[in-house]
mmCIF file of N, CA and C in Angstrom:
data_model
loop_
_atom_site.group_PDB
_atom_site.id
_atom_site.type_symbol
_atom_site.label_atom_id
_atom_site.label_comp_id
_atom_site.label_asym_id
_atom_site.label_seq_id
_atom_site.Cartn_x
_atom_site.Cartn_y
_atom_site.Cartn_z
ATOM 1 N N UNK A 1 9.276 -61.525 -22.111
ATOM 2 C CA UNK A 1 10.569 -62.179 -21.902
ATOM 3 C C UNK A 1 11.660 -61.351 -22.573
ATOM 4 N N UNK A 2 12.779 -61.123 -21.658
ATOM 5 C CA UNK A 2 14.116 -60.059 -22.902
ATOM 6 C C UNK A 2 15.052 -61.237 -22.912
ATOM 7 N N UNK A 3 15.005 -60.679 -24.341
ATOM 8 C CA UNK A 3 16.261 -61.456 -24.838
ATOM 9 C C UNK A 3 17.330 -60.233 -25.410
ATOM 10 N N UNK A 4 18.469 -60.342 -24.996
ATOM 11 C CA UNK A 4 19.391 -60.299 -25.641
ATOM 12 C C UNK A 4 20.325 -60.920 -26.622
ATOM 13 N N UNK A 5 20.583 -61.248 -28.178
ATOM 14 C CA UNK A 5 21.160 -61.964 -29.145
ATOM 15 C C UNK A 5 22.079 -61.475 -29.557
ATOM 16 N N UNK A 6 23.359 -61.553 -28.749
ATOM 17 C CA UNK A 6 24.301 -61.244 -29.634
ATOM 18 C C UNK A 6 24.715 -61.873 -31.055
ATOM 19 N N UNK A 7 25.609 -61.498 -32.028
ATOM 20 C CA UNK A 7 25.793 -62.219 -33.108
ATOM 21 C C UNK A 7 27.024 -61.260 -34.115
ATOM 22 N N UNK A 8 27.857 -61.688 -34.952
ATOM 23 C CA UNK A 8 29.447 -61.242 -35.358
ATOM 24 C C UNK A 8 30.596 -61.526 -34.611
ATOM 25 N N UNK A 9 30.765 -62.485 -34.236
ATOM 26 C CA UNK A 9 31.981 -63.336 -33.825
ATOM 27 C C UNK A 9 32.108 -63.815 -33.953
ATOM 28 N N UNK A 10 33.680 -64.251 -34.229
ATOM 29 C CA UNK A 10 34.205 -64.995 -35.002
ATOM 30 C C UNK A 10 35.867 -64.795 -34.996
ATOM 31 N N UNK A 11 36.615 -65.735 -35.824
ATOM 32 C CA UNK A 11 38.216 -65.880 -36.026
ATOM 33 C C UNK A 11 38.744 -64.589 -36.641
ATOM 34 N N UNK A 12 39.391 -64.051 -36.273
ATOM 35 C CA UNK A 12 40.385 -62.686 -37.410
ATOM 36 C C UNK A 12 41.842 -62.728 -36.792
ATOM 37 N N UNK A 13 42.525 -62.250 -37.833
ATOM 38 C CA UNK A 13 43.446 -62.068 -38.148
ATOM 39 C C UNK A 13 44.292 -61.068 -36.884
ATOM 40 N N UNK A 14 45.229 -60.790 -36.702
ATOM 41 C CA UNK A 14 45.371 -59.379 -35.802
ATOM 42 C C UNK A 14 45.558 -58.214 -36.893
ATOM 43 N N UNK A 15 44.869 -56.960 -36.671
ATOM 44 C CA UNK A 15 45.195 -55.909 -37.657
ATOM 45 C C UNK A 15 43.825 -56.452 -38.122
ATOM 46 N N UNK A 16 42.664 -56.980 -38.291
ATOM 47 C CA UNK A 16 41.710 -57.163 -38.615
ATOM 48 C C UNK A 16 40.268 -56.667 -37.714
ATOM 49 N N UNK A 17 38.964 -56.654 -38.555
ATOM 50 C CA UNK A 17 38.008 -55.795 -37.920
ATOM 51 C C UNK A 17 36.761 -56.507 -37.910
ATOM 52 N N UNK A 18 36.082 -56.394 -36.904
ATOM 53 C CA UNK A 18 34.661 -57.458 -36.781
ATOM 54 C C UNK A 18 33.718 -56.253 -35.872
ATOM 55 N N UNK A 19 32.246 -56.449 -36.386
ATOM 56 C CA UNK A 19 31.523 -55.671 -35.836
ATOM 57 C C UNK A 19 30.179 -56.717 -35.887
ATOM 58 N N UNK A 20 30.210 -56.218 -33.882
ATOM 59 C CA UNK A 20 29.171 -57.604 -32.941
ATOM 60 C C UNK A 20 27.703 -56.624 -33.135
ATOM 61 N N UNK A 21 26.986 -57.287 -33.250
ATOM 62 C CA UNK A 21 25.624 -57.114 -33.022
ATOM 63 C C UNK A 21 24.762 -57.519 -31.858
ATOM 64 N N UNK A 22 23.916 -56.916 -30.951
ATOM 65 C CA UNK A 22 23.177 -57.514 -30.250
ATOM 66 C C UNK A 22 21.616 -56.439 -30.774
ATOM 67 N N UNK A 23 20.987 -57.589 -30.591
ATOM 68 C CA UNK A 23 19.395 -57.349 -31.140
ATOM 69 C C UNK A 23 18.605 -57.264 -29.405
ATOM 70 N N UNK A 24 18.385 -56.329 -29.176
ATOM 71 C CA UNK A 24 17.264 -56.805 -27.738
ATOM 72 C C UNK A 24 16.086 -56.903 -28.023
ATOM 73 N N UNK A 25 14.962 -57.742 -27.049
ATOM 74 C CA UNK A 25 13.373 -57.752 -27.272
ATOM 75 C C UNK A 25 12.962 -57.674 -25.787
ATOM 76 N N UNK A 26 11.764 -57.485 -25.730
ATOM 77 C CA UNK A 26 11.541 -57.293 -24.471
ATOM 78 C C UNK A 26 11.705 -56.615 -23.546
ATOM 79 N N UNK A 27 12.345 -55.258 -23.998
ATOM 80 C CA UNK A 27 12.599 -54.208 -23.391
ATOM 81 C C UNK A 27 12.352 -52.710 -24.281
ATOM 82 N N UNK A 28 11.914 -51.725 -23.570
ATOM 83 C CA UNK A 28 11.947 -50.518 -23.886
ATOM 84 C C UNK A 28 13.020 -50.364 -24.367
ATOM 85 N N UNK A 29 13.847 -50.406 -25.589
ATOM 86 C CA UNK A 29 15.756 -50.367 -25.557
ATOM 87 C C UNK A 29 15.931 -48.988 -25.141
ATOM 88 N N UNK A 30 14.991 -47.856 -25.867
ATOM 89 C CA UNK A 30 15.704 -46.509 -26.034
ATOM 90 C C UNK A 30 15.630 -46.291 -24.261
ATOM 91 N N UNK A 31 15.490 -46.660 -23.387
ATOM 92 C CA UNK A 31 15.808 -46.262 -21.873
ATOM 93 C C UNK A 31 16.846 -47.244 -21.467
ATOM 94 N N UNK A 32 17.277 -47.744 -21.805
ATOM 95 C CA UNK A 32 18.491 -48.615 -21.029
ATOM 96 C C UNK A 32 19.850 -48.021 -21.789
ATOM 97 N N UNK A 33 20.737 -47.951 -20.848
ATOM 98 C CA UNK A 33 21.789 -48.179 -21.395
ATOM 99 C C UNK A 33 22.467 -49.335 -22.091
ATOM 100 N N UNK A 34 23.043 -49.257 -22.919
ATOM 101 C CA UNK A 34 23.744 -50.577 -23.930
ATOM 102 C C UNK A 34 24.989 -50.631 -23.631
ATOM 103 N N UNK A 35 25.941 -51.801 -22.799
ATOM 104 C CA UNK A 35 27.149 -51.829 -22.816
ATOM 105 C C UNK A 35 27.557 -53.723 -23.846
ATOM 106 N N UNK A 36 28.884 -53.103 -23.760
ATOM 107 C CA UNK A 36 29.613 -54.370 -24.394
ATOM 108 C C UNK A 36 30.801 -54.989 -23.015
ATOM 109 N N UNK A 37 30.646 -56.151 -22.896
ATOM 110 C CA UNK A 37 31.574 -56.831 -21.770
ATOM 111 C C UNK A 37 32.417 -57.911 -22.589
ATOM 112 N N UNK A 38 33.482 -58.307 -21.926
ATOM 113 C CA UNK A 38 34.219 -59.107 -22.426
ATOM 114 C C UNK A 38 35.040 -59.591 -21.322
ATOM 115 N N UNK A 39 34.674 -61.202 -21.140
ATOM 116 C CA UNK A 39 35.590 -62.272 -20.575
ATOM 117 C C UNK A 39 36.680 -63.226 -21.220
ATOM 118 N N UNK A 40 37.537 -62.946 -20.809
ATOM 119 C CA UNK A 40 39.258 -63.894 -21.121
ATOM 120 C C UNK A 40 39.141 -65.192 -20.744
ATOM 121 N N UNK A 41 39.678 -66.123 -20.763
ATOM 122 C CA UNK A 41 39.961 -67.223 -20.149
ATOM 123 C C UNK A 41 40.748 -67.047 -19.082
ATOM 124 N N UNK A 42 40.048 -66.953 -17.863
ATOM 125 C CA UNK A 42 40.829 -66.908 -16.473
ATOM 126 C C UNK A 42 41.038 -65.502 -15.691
ATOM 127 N N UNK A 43 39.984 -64.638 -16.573
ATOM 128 C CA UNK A 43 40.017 -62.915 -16.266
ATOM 129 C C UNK A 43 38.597 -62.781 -15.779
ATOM 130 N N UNK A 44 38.549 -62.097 -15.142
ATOM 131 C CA UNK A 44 37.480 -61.430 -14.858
ATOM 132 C C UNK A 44 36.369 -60.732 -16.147
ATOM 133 N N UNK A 45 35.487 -60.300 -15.990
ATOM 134 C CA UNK A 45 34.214 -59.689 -16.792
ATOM 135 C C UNK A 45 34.497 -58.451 -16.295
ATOM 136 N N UNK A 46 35.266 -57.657 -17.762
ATOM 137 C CA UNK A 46 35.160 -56.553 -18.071
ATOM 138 C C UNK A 46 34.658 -55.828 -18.649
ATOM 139 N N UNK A 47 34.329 -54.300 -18.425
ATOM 140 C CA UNK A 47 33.360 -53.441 -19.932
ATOM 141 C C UNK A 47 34.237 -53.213 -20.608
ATOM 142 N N UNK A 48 33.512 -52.933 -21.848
ATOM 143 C CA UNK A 48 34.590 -52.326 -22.848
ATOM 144 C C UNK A 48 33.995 -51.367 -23.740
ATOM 145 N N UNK A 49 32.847 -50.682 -23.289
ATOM 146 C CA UNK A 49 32.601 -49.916 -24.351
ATOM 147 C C UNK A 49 30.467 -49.914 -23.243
ATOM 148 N N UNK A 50 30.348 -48.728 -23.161
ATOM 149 C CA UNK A 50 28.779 -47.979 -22.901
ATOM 150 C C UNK A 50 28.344 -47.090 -23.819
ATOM 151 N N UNK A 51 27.060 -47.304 -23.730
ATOM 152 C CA UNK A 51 26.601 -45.866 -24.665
ATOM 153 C C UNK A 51 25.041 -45.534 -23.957
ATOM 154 N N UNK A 52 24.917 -44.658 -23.756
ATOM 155 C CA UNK A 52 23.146 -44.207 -23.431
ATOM 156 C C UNK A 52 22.739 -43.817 -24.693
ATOM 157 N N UNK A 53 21.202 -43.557 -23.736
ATOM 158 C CA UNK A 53 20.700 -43.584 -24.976
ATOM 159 C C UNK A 53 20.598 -41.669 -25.877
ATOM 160 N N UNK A 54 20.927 -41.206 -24.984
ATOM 161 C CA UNK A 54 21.662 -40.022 -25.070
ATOM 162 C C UNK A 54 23.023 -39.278 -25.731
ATOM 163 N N UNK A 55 23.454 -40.665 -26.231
ATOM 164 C CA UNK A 55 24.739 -40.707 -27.146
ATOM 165 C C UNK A 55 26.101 -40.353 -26.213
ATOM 166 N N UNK A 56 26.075 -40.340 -24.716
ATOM 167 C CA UNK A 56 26.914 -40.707 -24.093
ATOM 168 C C UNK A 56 28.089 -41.885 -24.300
ATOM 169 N N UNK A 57 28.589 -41.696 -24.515
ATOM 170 C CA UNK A 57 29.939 -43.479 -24.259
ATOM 171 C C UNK A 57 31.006 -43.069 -23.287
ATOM 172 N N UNK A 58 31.528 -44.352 -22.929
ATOM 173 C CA UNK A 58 32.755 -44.691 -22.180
ATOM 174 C C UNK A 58 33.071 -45.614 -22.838
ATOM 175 N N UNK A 59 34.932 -46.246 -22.616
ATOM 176 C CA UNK A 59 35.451 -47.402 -23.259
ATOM 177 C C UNK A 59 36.301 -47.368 -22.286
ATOM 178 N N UNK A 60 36.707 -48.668 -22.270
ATOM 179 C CA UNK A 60 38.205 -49.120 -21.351
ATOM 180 C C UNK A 60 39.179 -48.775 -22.678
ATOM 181 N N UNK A 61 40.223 -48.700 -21.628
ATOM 182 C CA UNK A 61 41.362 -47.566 -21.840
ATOM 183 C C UNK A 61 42.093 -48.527 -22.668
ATOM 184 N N UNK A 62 42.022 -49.607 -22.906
ATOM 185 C CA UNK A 62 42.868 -50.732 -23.784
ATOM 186 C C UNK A 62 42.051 -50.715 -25.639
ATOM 187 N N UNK A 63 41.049 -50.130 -25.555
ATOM 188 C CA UNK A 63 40.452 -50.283 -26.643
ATOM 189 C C UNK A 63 39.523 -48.998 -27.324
ATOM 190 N N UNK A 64 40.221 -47.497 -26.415
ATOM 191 C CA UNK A 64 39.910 -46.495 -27.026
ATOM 192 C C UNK A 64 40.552 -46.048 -28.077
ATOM 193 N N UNK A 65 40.275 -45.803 -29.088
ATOM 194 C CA UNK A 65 40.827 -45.510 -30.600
ATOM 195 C C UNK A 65 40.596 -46.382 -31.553
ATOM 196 N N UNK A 66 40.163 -47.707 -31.283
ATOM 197 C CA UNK A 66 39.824 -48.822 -32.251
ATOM 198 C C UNK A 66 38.672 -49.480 -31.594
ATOM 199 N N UNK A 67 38.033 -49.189 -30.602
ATOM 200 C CA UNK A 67 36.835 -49.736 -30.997
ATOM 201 C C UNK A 67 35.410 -48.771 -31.074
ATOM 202 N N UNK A 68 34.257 -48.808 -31.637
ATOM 203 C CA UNK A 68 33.095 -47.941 -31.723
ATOM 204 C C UNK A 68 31.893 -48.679 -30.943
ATOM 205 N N UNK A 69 30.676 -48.217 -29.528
ATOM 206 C CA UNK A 69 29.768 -48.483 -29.899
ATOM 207 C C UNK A 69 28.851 -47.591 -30.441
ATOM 208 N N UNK A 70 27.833 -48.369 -30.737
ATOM 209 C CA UNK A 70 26.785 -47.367 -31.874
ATOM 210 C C UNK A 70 24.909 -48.282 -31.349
ATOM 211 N N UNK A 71 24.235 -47.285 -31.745
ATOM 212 C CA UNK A 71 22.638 -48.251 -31.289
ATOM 213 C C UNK A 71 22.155 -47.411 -32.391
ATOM 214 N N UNK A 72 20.881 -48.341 -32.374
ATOM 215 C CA UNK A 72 19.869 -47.893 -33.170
ATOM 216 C C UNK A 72 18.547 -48.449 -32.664
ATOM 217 N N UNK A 73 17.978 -47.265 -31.907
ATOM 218 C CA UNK A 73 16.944 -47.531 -31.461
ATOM 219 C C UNK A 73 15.779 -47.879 -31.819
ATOM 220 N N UNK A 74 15.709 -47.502 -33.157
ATOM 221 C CA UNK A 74 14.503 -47.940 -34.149
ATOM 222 C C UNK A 74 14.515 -49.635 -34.394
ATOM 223 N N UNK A 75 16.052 -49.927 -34.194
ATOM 224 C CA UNK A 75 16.416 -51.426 -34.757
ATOM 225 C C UNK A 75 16.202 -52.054 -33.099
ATOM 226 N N UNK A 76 16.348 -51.468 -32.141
ATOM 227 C CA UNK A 76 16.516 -52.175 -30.954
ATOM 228 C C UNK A 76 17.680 -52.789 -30.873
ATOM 229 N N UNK A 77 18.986 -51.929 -31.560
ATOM 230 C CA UNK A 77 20.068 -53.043 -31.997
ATOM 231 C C UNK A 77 21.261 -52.223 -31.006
ATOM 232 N N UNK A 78 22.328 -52.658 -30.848
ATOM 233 C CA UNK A 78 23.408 -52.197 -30.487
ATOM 234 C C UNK A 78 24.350 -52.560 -31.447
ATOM 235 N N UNK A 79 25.972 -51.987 -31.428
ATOM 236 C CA UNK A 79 26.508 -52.453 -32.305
ATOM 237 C C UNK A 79 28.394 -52.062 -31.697
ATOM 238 N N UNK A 80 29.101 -52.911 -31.752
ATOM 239 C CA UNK A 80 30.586 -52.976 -31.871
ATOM 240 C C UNK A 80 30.948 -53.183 -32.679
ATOM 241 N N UNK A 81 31.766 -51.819 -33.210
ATOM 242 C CA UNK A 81 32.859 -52.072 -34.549
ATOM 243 C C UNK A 81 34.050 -51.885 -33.845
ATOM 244 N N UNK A 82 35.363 -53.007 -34.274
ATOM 245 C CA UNK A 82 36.141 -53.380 -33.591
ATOM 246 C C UNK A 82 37.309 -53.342 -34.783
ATOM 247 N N UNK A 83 38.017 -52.378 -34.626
ATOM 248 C CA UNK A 83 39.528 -52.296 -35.763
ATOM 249 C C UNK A 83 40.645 -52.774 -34.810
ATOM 250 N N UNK A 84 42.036 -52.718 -35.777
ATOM 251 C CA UNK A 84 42.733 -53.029 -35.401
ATOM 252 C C UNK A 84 43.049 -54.032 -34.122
ATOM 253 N N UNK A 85 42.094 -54.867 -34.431
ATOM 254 C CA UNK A 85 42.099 -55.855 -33.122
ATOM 255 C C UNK A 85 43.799 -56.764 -33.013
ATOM 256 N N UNK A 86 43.774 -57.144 -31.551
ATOM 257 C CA UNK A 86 45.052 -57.437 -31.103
ATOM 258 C C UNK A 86 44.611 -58.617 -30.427
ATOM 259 N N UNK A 87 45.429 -59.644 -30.840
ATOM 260 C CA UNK A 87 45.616 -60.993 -29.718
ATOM 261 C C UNK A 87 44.561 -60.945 -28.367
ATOM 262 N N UNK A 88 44.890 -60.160 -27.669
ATOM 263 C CA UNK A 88 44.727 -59.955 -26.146
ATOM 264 C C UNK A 88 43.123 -59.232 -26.514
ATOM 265 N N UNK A 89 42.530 -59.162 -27.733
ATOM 266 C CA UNK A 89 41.181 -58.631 -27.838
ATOM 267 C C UNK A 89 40.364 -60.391 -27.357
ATOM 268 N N UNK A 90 40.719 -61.316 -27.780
ATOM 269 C CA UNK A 90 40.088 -62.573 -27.605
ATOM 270 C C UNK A 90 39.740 -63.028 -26.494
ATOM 271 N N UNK A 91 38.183 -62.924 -26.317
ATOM 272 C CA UNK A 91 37.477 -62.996 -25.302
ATOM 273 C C UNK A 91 36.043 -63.727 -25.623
ATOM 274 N N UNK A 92 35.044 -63.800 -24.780
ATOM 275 C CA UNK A 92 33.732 -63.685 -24.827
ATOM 276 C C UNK A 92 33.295 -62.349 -24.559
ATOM 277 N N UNK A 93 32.497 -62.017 -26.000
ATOM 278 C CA UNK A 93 31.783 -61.083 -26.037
ATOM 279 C C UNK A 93 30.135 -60.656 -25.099
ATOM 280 N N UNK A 94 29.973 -59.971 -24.010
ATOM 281 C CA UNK A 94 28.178 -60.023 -23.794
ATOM 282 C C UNK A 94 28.060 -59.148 -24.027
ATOM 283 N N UNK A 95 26.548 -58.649 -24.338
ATOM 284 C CA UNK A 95 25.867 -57.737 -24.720
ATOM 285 C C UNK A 95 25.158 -57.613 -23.081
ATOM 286 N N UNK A 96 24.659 -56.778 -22.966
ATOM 287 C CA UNK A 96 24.569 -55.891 -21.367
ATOM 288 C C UNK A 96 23.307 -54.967 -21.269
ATOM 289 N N UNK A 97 22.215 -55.059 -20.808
ATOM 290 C CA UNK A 97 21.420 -53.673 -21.450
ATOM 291 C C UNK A 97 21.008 -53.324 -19.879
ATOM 292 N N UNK A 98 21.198 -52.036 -19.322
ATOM 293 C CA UNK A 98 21.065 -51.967 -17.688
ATOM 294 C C UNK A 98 20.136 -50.445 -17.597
ATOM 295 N N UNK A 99 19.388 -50.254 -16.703
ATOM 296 C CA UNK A 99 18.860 -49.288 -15.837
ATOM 297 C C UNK A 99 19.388 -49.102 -14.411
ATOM 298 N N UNK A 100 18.697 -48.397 -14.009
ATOM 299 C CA UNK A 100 19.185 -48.057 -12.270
ATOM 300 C C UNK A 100 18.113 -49.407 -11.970
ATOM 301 N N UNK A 101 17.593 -50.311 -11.998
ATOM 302 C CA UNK A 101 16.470 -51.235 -11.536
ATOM 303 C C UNK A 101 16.516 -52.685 -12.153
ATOM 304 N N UNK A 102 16.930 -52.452 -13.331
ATOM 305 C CA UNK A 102 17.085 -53.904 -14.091
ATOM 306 C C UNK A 102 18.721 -53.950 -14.936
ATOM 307 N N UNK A 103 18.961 -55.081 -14.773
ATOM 308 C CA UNK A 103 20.135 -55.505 -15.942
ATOM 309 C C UNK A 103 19.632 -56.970 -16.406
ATOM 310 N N UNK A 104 20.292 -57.227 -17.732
ATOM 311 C CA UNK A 104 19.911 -58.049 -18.555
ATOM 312 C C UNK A 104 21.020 -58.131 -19.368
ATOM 313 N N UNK A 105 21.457 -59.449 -19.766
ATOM 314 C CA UNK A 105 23.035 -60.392 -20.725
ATOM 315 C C UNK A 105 22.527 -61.017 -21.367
ATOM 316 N N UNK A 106 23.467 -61.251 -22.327
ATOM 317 C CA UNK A 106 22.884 -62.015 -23.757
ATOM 318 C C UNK A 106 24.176 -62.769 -23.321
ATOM 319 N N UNK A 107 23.930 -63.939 -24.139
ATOM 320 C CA UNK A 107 24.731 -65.412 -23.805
ATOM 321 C C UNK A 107 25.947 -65.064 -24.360
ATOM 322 N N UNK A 108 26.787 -64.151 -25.261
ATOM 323 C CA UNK A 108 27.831 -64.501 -25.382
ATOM 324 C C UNK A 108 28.377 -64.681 -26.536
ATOM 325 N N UNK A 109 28.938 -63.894 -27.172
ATOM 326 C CA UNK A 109 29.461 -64.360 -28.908
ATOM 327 C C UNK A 109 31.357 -63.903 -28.430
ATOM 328 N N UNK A 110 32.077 -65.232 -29.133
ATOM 329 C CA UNK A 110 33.209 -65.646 -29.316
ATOM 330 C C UNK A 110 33.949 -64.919 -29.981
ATOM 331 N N UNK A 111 34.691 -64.194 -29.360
ATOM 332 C CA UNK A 111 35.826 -63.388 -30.703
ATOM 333 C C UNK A 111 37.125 -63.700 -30.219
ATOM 334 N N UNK A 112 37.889 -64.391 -31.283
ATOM 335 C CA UNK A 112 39.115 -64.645 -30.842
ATOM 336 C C UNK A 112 40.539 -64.191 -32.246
ATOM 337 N N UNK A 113 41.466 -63.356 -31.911
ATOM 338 C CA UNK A 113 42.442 -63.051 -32.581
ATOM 339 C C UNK A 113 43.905 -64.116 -32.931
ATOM 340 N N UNK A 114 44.181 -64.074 -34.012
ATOM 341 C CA UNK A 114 45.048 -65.121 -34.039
ATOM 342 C C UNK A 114 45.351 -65.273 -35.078
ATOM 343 N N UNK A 115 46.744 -65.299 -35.480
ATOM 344 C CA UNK A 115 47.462 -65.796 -36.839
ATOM 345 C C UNK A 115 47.811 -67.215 -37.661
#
């Protein structure tokens, strides 16, 4: 069975920094790619950040320079470190783990910006 668990979300500040975790099981991790998605209230499901396992990344263009992903394949973990976050960062967080054959989501951790 894969699970994906995301987990590090939560309330911040704007100008403040939170870094999401997702743990996978049930999968080979070091062959999948690891992305991070994020849904708005009333937006579509966007990426925001890939990495292979090859140390490849991409990021959407709203959150290059402040945000990082990172894995650790030994941990089976993925990881978003998220600076300088802004209002308009507040979304639902998923964790994403895909091949050319399978994809797989983790339920979802809450990050919302706000003073």
């Amino acid at each position: 069975q894969v699970q994906l668990v995301e987990s590090g979300g939560g309330l911040v500040q704007p100008g403040g920094s939170l870094r999401l975790s997702c743990a996978a099981s049930g999968i080979i991790f070091s062959r999948y790619v690891m992305a991070w998605y994020r849904q708005a209230p009333g937006k579509q499901r966007e990426l925001v950040a890939g990495l292979t396992s090859g140390g490849m990344t991409n990021y959407a263009d709203s959150v290059k320079g402040r945000f990082t992903i990172s894995r650790d394949n030994a941990k089976n973990t993925v990881y978003l470190q998220m600076n300088s976050l802004k209002p308009e960062d507040t979304a639902v967080y998923y964790c994403n783990a895909h091949t050319a054959f399978d994809t797989y989501w983790g339920q979802g951790t809450q990050v919302a910006v706000s003073s």
